C-alpha positions as a printed Julia matrix, in Angstrom:
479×3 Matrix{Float64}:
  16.09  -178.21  174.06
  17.36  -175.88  176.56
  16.45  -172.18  177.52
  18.5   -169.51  177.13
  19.61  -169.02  180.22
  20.99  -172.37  180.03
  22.65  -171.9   177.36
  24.97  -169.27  178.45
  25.23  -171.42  181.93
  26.18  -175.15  180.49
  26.48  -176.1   184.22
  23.06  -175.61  184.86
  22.35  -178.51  182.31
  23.35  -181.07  184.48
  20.83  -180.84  187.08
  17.9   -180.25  184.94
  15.43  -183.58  183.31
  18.48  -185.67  184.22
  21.09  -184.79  181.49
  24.38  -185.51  182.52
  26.43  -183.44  179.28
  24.96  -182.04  176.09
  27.12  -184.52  174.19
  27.6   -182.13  170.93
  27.35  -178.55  170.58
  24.3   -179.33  168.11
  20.61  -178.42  169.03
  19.41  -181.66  168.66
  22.31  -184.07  169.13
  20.41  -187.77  169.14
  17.45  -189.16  167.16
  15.94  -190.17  170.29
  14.62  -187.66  172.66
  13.21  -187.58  176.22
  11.7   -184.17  175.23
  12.72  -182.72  178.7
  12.68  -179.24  177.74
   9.64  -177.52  175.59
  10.41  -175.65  172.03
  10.63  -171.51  173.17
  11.34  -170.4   169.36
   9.03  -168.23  167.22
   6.36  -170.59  165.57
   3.71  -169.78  163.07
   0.26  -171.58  163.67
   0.89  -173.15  160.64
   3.58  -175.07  161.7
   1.98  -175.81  164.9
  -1.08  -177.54  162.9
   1.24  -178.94  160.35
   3.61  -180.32  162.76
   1.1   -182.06  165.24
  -1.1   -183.53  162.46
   2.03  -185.62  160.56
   2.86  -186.64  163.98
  -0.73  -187.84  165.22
  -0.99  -189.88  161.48
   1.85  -191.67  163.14
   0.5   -192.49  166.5
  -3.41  -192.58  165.34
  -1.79  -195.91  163.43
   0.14  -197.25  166.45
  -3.19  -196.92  168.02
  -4.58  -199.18  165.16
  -2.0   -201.65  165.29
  -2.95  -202.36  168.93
  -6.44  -203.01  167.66
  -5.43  -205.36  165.41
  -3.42  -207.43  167.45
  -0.5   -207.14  165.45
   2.88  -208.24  166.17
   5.3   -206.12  167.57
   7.61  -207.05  164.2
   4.26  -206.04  162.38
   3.85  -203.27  163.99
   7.57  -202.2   163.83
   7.18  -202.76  159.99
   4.19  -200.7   159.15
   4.95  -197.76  161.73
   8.54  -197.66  160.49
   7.03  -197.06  156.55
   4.16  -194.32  158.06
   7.15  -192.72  159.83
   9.45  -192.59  156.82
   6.29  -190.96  154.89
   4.97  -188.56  157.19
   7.48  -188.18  160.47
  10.95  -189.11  159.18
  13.92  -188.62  161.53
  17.51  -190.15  160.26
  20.68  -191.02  162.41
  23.4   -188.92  162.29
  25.19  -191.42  159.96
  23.08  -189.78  157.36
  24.72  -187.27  156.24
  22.53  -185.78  153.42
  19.84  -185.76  155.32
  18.5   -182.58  157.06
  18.75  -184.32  160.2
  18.15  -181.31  162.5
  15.06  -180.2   160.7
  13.6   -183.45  160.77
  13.87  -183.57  164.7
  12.74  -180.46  165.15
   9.45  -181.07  163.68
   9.63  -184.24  165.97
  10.12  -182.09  169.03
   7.39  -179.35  167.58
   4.83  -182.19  167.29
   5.44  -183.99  170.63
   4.7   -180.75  172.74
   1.79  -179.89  171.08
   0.27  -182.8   171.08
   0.73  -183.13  174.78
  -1.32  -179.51  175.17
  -4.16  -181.75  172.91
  -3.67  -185.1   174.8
  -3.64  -183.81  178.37
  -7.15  -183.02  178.88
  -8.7   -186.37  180.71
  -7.2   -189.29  181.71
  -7.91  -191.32  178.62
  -6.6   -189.26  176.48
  -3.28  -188.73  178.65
  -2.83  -192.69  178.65
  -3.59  -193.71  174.91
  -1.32  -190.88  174.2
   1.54  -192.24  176.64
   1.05  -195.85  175.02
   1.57  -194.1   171.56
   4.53  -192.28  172.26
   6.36  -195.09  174.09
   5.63  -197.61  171.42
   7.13  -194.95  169.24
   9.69  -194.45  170.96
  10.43  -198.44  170.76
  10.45  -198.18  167.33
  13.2   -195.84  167.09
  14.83  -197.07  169.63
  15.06  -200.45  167.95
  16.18  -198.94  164.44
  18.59  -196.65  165.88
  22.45  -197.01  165.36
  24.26  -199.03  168.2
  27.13  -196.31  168.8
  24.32  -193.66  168.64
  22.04  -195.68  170.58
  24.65  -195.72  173.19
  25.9   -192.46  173.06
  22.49  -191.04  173.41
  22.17  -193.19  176.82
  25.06  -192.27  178.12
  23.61  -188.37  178.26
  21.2   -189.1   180.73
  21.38  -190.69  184.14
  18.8   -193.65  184.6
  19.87  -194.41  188.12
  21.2   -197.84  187.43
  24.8   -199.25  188.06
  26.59  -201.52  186.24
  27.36  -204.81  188.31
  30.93  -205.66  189.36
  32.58  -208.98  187.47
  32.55  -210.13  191.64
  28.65  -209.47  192.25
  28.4   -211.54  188.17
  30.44  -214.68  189.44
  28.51  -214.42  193.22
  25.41  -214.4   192.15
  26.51  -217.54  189.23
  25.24  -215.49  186.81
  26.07  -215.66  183.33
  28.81  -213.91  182.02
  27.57  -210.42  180.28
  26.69  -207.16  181.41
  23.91  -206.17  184.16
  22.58  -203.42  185.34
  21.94  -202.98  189.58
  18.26  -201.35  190.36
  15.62  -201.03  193.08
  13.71  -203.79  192.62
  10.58  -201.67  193.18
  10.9   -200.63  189.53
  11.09  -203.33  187.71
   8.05  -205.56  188.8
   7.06  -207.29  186.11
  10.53  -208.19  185.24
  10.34  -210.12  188.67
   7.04  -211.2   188.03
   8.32  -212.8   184.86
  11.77  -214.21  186.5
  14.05  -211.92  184.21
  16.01  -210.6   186.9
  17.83  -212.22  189.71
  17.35  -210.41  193.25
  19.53  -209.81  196.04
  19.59  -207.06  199.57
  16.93  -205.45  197.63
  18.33  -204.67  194.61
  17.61  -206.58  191.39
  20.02  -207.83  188.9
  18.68  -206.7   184.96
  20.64  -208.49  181.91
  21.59  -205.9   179.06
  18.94  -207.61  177.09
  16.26  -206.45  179.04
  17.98  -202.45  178.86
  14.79  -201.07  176.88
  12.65  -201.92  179.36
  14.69  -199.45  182.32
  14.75  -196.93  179.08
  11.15  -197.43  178.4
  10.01  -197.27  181.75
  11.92  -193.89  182.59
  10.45  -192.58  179.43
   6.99  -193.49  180.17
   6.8   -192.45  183.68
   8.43  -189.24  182.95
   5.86  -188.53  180.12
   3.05  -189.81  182.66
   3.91  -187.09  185.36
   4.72  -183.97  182.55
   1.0   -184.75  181.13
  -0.36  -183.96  184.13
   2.0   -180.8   184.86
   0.34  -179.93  181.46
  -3.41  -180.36  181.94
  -2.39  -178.06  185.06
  -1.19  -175.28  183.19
  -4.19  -176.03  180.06
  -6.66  -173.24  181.34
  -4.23  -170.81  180.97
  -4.49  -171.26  176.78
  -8.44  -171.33  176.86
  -8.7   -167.42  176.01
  -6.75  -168.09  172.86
  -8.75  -168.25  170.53
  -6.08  -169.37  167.79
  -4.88  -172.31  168.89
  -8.25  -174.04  171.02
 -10.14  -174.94  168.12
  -6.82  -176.99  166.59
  -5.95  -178.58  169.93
  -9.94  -179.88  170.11
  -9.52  -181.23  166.62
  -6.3   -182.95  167.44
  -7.49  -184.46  170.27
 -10.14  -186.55  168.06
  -7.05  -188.09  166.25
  -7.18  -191.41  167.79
 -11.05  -191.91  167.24
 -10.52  -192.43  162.95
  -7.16  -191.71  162.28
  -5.75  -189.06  160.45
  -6.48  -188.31  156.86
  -4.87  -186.42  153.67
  -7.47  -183.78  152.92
  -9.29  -184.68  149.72
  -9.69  -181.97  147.83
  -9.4   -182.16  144.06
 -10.53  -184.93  141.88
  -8.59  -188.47  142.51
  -9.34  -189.3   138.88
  -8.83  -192.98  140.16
 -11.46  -194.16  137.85
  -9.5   -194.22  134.73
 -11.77  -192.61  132.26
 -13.76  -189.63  133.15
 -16.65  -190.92  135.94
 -20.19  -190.52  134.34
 -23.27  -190.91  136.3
 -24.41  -193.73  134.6
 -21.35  -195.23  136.0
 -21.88  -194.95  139.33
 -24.37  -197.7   140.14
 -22.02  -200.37  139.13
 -19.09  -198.42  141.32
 -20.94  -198.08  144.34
 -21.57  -201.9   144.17
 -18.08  -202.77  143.97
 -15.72  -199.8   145.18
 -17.98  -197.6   147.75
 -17.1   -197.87  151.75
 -20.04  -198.76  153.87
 -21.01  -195.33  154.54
 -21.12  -194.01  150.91
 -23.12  -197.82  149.82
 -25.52  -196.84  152.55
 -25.95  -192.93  151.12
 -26.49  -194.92  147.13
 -28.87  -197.76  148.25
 -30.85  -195.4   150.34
 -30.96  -192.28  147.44
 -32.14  -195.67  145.1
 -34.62  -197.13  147.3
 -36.17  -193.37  148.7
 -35.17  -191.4   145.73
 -33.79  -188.2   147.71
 -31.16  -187.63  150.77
 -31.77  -184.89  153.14
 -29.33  -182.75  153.36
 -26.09  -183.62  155.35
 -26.97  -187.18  153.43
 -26.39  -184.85  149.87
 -23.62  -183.18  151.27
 -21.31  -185.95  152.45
 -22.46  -188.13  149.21
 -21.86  -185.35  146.74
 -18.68  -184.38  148.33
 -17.18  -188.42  147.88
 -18.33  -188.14  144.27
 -16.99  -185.25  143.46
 -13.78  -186.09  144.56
 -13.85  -189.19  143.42
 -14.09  -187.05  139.81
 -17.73  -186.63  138.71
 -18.16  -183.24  136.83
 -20.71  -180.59  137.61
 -22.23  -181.5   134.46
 -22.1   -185.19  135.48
 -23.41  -184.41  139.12
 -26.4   -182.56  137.81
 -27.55  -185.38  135.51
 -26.86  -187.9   138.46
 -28.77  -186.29  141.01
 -31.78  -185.3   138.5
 -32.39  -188.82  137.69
 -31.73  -189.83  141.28
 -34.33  -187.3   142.25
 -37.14  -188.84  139.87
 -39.86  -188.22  142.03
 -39.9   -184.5   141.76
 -40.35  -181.98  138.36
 -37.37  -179.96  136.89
 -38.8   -176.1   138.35
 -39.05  -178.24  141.76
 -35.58  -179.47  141.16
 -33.64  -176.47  139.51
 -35.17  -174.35  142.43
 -33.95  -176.56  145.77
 -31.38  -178.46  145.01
 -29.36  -177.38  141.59
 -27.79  -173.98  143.33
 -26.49  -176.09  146.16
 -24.38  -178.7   144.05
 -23.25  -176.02  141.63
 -22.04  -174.48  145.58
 -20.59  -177.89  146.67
 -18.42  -177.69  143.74
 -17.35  -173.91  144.21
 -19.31  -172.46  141.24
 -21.67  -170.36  143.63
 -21.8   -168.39  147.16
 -18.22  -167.81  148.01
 -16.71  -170.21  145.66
 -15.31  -172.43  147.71
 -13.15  -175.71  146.67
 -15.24  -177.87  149.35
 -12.85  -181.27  150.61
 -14.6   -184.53  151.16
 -15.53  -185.24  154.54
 -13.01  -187.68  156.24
 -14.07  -191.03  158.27
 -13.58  -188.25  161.47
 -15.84  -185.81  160.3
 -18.32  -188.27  159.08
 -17.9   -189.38  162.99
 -17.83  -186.19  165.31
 -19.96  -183.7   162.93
 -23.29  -183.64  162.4
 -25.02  -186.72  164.0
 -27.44  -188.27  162.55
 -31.43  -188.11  163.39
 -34.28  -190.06  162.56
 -34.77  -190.39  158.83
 -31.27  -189.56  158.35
 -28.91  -191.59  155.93
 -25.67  -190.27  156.53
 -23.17  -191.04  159.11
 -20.94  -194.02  159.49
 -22.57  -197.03  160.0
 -19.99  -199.12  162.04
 -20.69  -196.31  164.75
 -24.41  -194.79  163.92
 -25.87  -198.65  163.29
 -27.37  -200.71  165.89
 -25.49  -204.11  166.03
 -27.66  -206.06  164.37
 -28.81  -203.75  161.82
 -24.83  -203.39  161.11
 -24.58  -206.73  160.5
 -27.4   -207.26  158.49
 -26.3   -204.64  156.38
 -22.61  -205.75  155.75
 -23.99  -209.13  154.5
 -26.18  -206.93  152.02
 -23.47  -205.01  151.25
 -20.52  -207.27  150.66
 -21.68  -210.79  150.86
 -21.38  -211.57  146.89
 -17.64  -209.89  147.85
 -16.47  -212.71  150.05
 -17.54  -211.07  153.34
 -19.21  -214.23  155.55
 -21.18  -213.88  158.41
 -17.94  -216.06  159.94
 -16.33  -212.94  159.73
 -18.23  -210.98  161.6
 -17.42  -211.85  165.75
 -14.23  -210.06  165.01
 -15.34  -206.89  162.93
 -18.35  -206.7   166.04
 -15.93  -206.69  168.64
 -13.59  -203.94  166.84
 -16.96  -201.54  166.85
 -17.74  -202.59  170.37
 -13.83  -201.5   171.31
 -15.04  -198.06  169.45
 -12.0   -198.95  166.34
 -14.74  -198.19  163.7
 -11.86  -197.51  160.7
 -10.27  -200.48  162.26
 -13.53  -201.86  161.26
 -13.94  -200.94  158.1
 -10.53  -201.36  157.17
 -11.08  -205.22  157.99
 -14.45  -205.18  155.68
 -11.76  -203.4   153.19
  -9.22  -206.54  153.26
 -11.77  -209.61  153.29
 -13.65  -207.96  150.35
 -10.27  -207.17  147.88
  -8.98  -210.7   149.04
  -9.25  -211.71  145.38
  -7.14  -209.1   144.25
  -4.58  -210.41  146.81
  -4.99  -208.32  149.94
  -3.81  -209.95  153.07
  -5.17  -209.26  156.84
  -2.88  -206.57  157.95
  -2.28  -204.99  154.7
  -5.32  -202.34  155.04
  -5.49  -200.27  151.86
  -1.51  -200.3   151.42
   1.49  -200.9   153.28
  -0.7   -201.94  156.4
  -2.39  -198.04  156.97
  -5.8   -197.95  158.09
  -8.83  -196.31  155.9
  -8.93  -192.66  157.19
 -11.06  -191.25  154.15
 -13.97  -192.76  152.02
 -12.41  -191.13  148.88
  -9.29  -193.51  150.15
 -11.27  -196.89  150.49
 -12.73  -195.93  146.79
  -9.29  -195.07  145.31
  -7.27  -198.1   146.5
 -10.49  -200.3   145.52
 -10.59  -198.84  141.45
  -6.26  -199.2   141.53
  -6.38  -202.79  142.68
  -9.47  -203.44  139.96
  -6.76  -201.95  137.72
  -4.1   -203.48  138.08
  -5.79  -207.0   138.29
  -7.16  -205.74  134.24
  -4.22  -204.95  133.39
  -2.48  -208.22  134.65
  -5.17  -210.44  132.53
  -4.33  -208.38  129.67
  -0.81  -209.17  130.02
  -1.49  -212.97  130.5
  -3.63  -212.76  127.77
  -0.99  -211.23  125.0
  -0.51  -213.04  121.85
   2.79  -211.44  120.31
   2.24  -211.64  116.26
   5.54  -213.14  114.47
């Protein structure tokens, strides 16, 4: 956290991002972190990528939490279980734990996603929200005497009131904190505080909001100091093309890449499966790609592509995949068929060209990359559909699933907010309400759908385990 030349100068600590001591000879002493000073070891662009993606699953998901109105409790819940998964980061009372390896990947991740998230304004305040709420979070979970100890490190610019200025001011008895009242206006607005010459009067209950404040506004002005200093990375080459990717994060979340066969469908998928599937299990963009391929009998290209991918994945065999689309494709002979279109499935599952294992395409590739045109089937249709015609075609879709047209003002005003996976991830819940999905749930401990292959999976495991729990009602055991 420091550079080198302060660490051979410990003096020079104390007037630098308003440390007052270093607390413990360790790198990174605390859980929480102001992240005053940048990372200036060696790292591979590996770890770079690595690094900022686990973090951005965690804020892309704060993000959503906001668009779904949840609680903070709620939130606190299902960001403290994404955390745990993908950004975990124990107290120093954990003593098995590799504690400083966990934090720096925290500090790794915060710094480059500030070169992603400084490039507009937007991006610099959804980013800000993110990290504070996060921030929140830990600061909530953390251990008391670590809590403290950590606060005591830095200098907030407060002073602790005198038991005289307590019993002047008839206030009750407890600890407060003296501050400009300048910087705590909403606290005023809200009658929290009680003012005098000035200065206003904060309880210890209301200490997160000083902490949170400092943290925010510090984070505010070092964005900017970064977006200043951005040009300087544009000739590299290396690390521009991440940084743009990273910086889509917030529009659909951040997904595991899909690459090999879920097998979530049990027994081995056949084509002649698939119609009864894409009724019941498919996402809105993959039902869209099926009804259109049955109603038209082809897809264009990028239509193939992003529906062959999802069934692949979702574990159709080559062998499978050819008989699929050669039926689907009834309109046209076998030399037609075995000359335009065979050789590129056989490629999308790496048995021709350069052989390569081809991922599904996530809910933000389906978004940013190749938009669709007129004629065009693929795409995501909470974002490519017109409002109406989205409507009209989530009735179609889901309506014998329990989705009512009473459910869609608040679906409609997620798309309008631009939370399409929010979106979907609603359609997701209201539609597996029978298999006891609650609002706020998503697709499993309360994540968002990131991934098509994702909405299909958790669909086929809750059809599962809802067979497998009539079975079990339905036991007779033989004397």
């Amino acid at each position: 956290m420091y550079t080198r030349r302060e660490k051979k100068n410990p003096s020079l600590q104390d007037s630098k991002g308003g440390l007052v001591n270093t607390y413990s000879n360790l790198k990174y002493p605390f859980r929480l972190n102001f992240y005053d000073q940048p990372p200036i070891e060696d790292i591979t662009i590996e770890e770079f990528e690595t690094c900022a993606l686990d973090r951005l699953r965690v804020l892309a998901e704060i993000e959503a939490s906001y668009a779904r109105n949840r609680t903070f409790k709620e939130l606190y819940d299902v960001i403290d279980r994404v955390c745990m998964k993908f950004l975990p980061l124990h107290s120093n009372t954990a003593k098995f734990e590799p504690t400083q390896e966990e934090r720096r990947k925290d500090h790794i991740g915060h710094f480059v996603l500030r070169l992603a998230f400084c490039r507009s304004e937007e991006l610099r305040r959804r980013f800000t929200k993110a990290e504070t709420t996060l921030f929140r979070v830990r600061f909530t979970g953390d251990d008391s005497q670590e809590k403290q100890d950590f606060l005591t490190t830095r200098d907030f610019d407060w002073v602790p009131a005198t038991g005289e200025e307590i019993q002047d001011l008839n206030l009750e008895v407890g600890t407060y904190y003296k501050v400009k009242w300048t910087r705590v206006p909403d606290l005023v607005e809200k009658r929290k505080v009680v003012l005098k010459g000035g200065m206003a009067y904060v309880p210890s209950s209301e200490q997160l909001h000083l902490v949170l404040q400092e943290f925010q506004t510090r984070l505010e002005k070092e964005l900017e100091m970064t977006a200043k200093a951005l040009p300087r990375l544009d000739e590299d080459t290396r690390l521009v093309p991440i940084l743009d990717n990273l910086s889509k994060g917030f529009l659909a979340g951040v997904s595991s890449e899909w690459s090999n066969a879920s097998g979530a469908a049990g027994d081995a998928l056949t084509a002649d499966m698939i119609d009864e599937m894409a009724f019941k299990h498919f996402p809105a963009c993959m039902r869209n790609l099926h009804m259109c391929l049955r109603r038209d009998k082809h897809l264009k290209h990028f239509g193939r592509l992003q529906y062959g991918l999802f069934l692949k994945i979702l574990g159709l065999s080559i062998e499978e995949a050819l008989v699929f689309w050669r039926k689907s494709f009834s309109k046209i002979q076998d030399d037609k068929f075995n000359k335009e279109y065979r050789y590129n499935i056989r490629h999308s599952y790496g048995l021709e060209g350069k052989r390569a294992n081809y991922a599904a395409k996530s809910c933000q590739q389906i978004l940013m990359a190749d938009q669709p045109g007129p004629g065009d089937s693929h795409g995501c249709p909470y974002r490519h559909f017109s409002g109406d015609n989205l409507q009209s075609a989530l009735l179609t879709m889901y309506g014998e699933q329990g989705l009512s047209s009473g459910d869609m003002p608040e679906i409609m005003a997620t798309v309008k907010a631009g939370h399409y996976h929010i979106a979907c991830t609603r359609v997701f819940e209201i539609t597996h309400a029978q298999q006891g999905v609650k609002k706020g749930e998503g697709v499993g401990g309360g994540e968002s759908v990131t991934h098509p292959n994702q909405y299909a999976a958790r669909s086929l495991e809750l059809e599962k385990k809802e067979k497998e729990g009539k079975d079990g009602d339905g036991d007779v055991v033989m004397q």
